[in-house]
Short mmCIF file of C-alpha atoms in Angstrom, two decimals:
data_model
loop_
_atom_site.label_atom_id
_atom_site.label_comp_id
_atom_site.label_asym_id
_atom_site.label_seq_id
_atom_site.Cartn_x
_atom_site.Cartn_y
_atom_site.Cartn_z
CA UNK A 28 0.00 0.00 0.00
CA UNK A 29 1.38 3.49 -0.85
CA UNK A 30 -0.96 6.08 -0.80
CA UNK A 31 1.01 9.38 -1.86
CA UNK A 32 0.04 11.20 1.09
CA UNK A 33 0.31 9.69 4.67
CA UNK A 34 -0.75 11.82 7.60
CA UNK A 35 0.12 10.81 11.54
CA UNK A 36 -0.60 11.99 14.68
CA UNK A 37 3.34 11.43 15.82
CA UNK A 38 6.35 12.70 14.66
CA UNK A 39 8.10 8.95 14.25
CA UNK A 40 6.24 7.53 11.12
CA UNK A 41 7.60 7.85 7.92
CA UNK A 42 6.52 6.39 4.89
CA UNK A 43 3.30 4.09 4.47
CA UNK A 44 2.81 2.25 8.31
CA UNK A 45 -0.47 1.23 8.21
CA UNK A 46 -0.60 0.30 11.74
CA UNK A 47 -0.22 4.36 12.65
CA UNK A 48 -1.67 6.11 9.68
CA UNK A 49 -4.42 8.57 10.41
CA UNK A 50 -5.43 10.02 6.62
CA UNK A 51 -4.55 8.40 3.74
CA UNK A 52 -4.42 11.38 0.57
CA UNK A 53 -4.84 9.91 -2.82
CA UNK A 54 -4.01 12.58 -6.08
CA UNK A 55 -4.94 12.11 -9.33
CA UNK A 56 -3.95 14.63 -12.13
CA UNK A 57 -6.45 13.38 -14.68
CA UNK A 58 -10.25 14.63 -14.24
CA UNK A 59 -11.36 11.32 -15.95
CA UNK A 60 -10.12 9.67 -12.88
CA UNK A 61 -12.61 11.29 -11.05
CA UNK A 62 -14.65 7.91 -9.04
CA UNK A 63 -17.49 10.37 -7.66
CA UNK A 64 -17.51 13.27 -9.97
CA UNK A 65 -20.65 13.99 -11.25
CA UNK A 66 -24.64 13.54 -10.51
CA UNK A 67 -26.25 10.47 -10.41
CA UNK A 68 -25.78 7.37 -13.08
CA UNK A 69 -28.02 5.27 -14.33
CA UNK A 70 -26.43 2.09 -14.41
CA UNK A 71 -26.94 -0.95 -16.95
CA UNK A 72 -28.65 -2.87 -13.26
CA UNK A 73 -31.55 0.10 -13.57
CA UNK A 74 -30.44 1.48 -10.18
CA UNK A 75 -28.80 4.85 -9.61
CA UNK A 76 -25.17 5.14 -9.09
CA UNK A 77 -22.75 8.15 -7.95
CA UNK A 78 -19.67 6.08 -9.31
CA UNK A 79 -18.64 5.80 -13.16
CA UNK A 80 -18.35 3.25 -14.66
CA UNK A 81 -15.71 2.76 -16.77
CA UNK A 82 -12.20 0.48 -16.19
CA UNK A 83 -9.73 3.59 -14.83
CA UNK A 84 -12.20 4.76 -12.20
CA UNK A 85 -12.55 1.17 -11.31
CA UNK A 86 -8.98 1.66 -10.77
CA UNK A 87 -9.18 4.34 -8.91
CA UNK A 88 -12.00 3.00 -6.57
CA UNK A 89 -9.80 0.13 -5.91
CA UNK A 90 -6.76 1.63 -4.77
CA UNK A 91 -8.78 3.68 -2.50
CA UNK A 92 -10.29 0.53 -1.15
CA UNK A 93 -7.07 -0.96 -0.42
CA UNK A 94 -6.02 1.73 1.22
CA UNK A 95 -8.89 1.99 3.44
CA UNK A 96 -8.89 -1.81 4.45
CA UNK A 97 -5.30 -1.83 5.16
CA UNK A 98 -5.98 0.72 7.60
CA UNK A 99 -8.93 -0.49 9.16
CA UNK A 100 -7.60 -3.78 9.07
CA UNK A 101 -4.44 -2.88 10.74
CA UNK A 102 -6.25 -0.75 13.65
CA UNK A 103 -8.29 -0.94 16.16
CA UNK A 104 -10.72 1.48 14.91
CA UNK A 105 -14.27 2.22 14.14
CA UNK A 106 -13.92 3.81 10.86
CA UNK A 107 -11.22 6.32 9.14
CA UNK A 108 -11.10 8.99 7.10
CA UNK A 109 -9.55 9.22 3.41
CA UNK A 110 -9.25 12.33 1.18
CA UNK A 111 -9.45 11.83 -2.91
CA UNK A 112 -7.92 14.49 -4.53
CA UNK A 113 -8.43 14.43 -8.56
CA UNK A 114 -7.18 18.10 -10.23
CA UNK A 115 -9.28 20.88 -8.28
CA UNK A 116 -11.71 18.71 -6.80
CA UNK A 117 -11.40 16.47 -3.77
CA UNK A 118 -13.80 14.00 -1.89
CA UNK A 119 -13.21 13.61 1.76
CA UNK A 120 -14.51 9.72 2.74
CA UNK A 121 -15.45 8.33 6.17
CA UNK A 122 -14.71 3.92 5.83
CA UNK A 123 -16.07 1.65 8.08
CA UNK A 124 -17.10 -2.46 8.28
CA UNK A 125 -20.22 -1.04 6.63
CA UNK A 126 -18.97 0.83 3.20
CA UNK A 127 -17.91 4.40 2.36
CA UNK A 128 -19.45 7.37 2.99
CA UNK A 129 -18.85 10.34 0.15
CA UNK A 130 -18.87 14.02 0.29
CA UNK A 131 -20.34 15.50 -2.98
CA UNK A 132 -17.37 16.79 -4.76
CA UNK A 133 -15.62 20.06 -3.08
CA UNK A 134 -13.33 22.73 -4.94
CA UNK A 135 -11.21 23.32 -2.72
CA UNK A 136 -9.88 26.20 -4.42
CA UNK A 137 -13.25 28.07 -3.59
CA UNK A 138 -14.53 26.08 -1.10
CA UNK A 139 -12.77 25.67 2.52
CA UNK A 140 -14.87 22.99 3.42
CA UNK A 141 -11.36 20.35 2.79
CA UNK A 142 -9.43 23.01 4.78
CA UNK A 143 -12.42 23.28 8.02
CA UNK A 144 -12.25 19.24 7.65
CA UNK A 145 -8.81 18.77 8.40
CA UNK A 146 -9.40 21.69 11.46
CA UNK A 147 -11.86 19.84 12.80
CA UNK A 148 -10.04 16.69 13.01
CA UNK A 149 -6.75 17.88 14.41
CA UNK A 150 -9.32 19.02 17.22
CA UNK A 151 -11.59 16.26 17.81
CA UNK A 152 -11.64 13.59 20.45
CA UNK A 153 -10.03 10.43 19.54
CA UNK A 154 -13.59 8.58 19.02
CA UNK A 155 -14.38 10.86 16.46
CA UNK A 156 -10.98 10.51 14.70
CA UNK A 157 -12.11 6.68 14.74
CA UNK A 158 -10.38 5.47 17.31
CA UNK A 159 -12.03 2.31 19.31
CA UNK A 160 -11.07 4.07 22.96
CA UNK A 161 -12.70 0.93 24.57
CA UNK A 162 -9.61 -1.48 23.56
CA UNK A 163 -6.58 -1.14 25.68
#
């Protein structure tokens, strides 16, 4: 797993350690990348979707994914948070045993919802960062 950014809460980690990761950042450069970008889709099952569906935001979906479940899977945690990044546009996503949670898309060039986001993290409790505070 190497999600190109990896934030901590320490000042040790370096790299990709799963075990200790708080945010993974994912950027993509090309708009078609884009997993969420966009109103709903009909799909070819008849039901709406929010994700397209062609092969390279398949791609993208699954690298996210992996990302996500390495984390959760590593932690003891309730759920975790993951930013998307594609061009101007990012996607802030709350994982848990359950599925994904999306934000509608946010330009964060106009918008300072990303920017309040990563506030409000750095000040919440640990059970709202996702950590289980009931193992020890």
């Amino acid at each position: 797993v190497k999600p190109n950014l990896s934030i901590y809460s320490d000042d040790y980690s370096t790299g990709c350690n799963c075990s200790k990761i708080e945010i993974c950042v994912e950027f993509k450069w090309d708009a078609s990348l884009d997993a969420f970008d966009g109103p709903f889709i009909e799909e070819q099952s008849g039901f709406p979707s929010f994700v397209h569906p062609s092969k390279s935001v398949k791609d993208t979906l699954g690298q996210i994914t992996a990302y996500a479940s390495a984390q959760l899977g590593s932690q003891y945690c309730t759920h975790a948070f993951s930013v998307l990044i594609v061009w101007d546009t990012a996607h802030i996503m709350r994982w848990d045993q359950e599925g994904v949670i999306v934000t509608c898309p946010i330009k964060y060039g106009k918008d300072q919802m990303l920017a309040k986001f990563f506030l409000c993290y750095s000040q919440a409790p640990p059970e709202l960062c996702g950590i289980d505070t009931t193992v020890t």
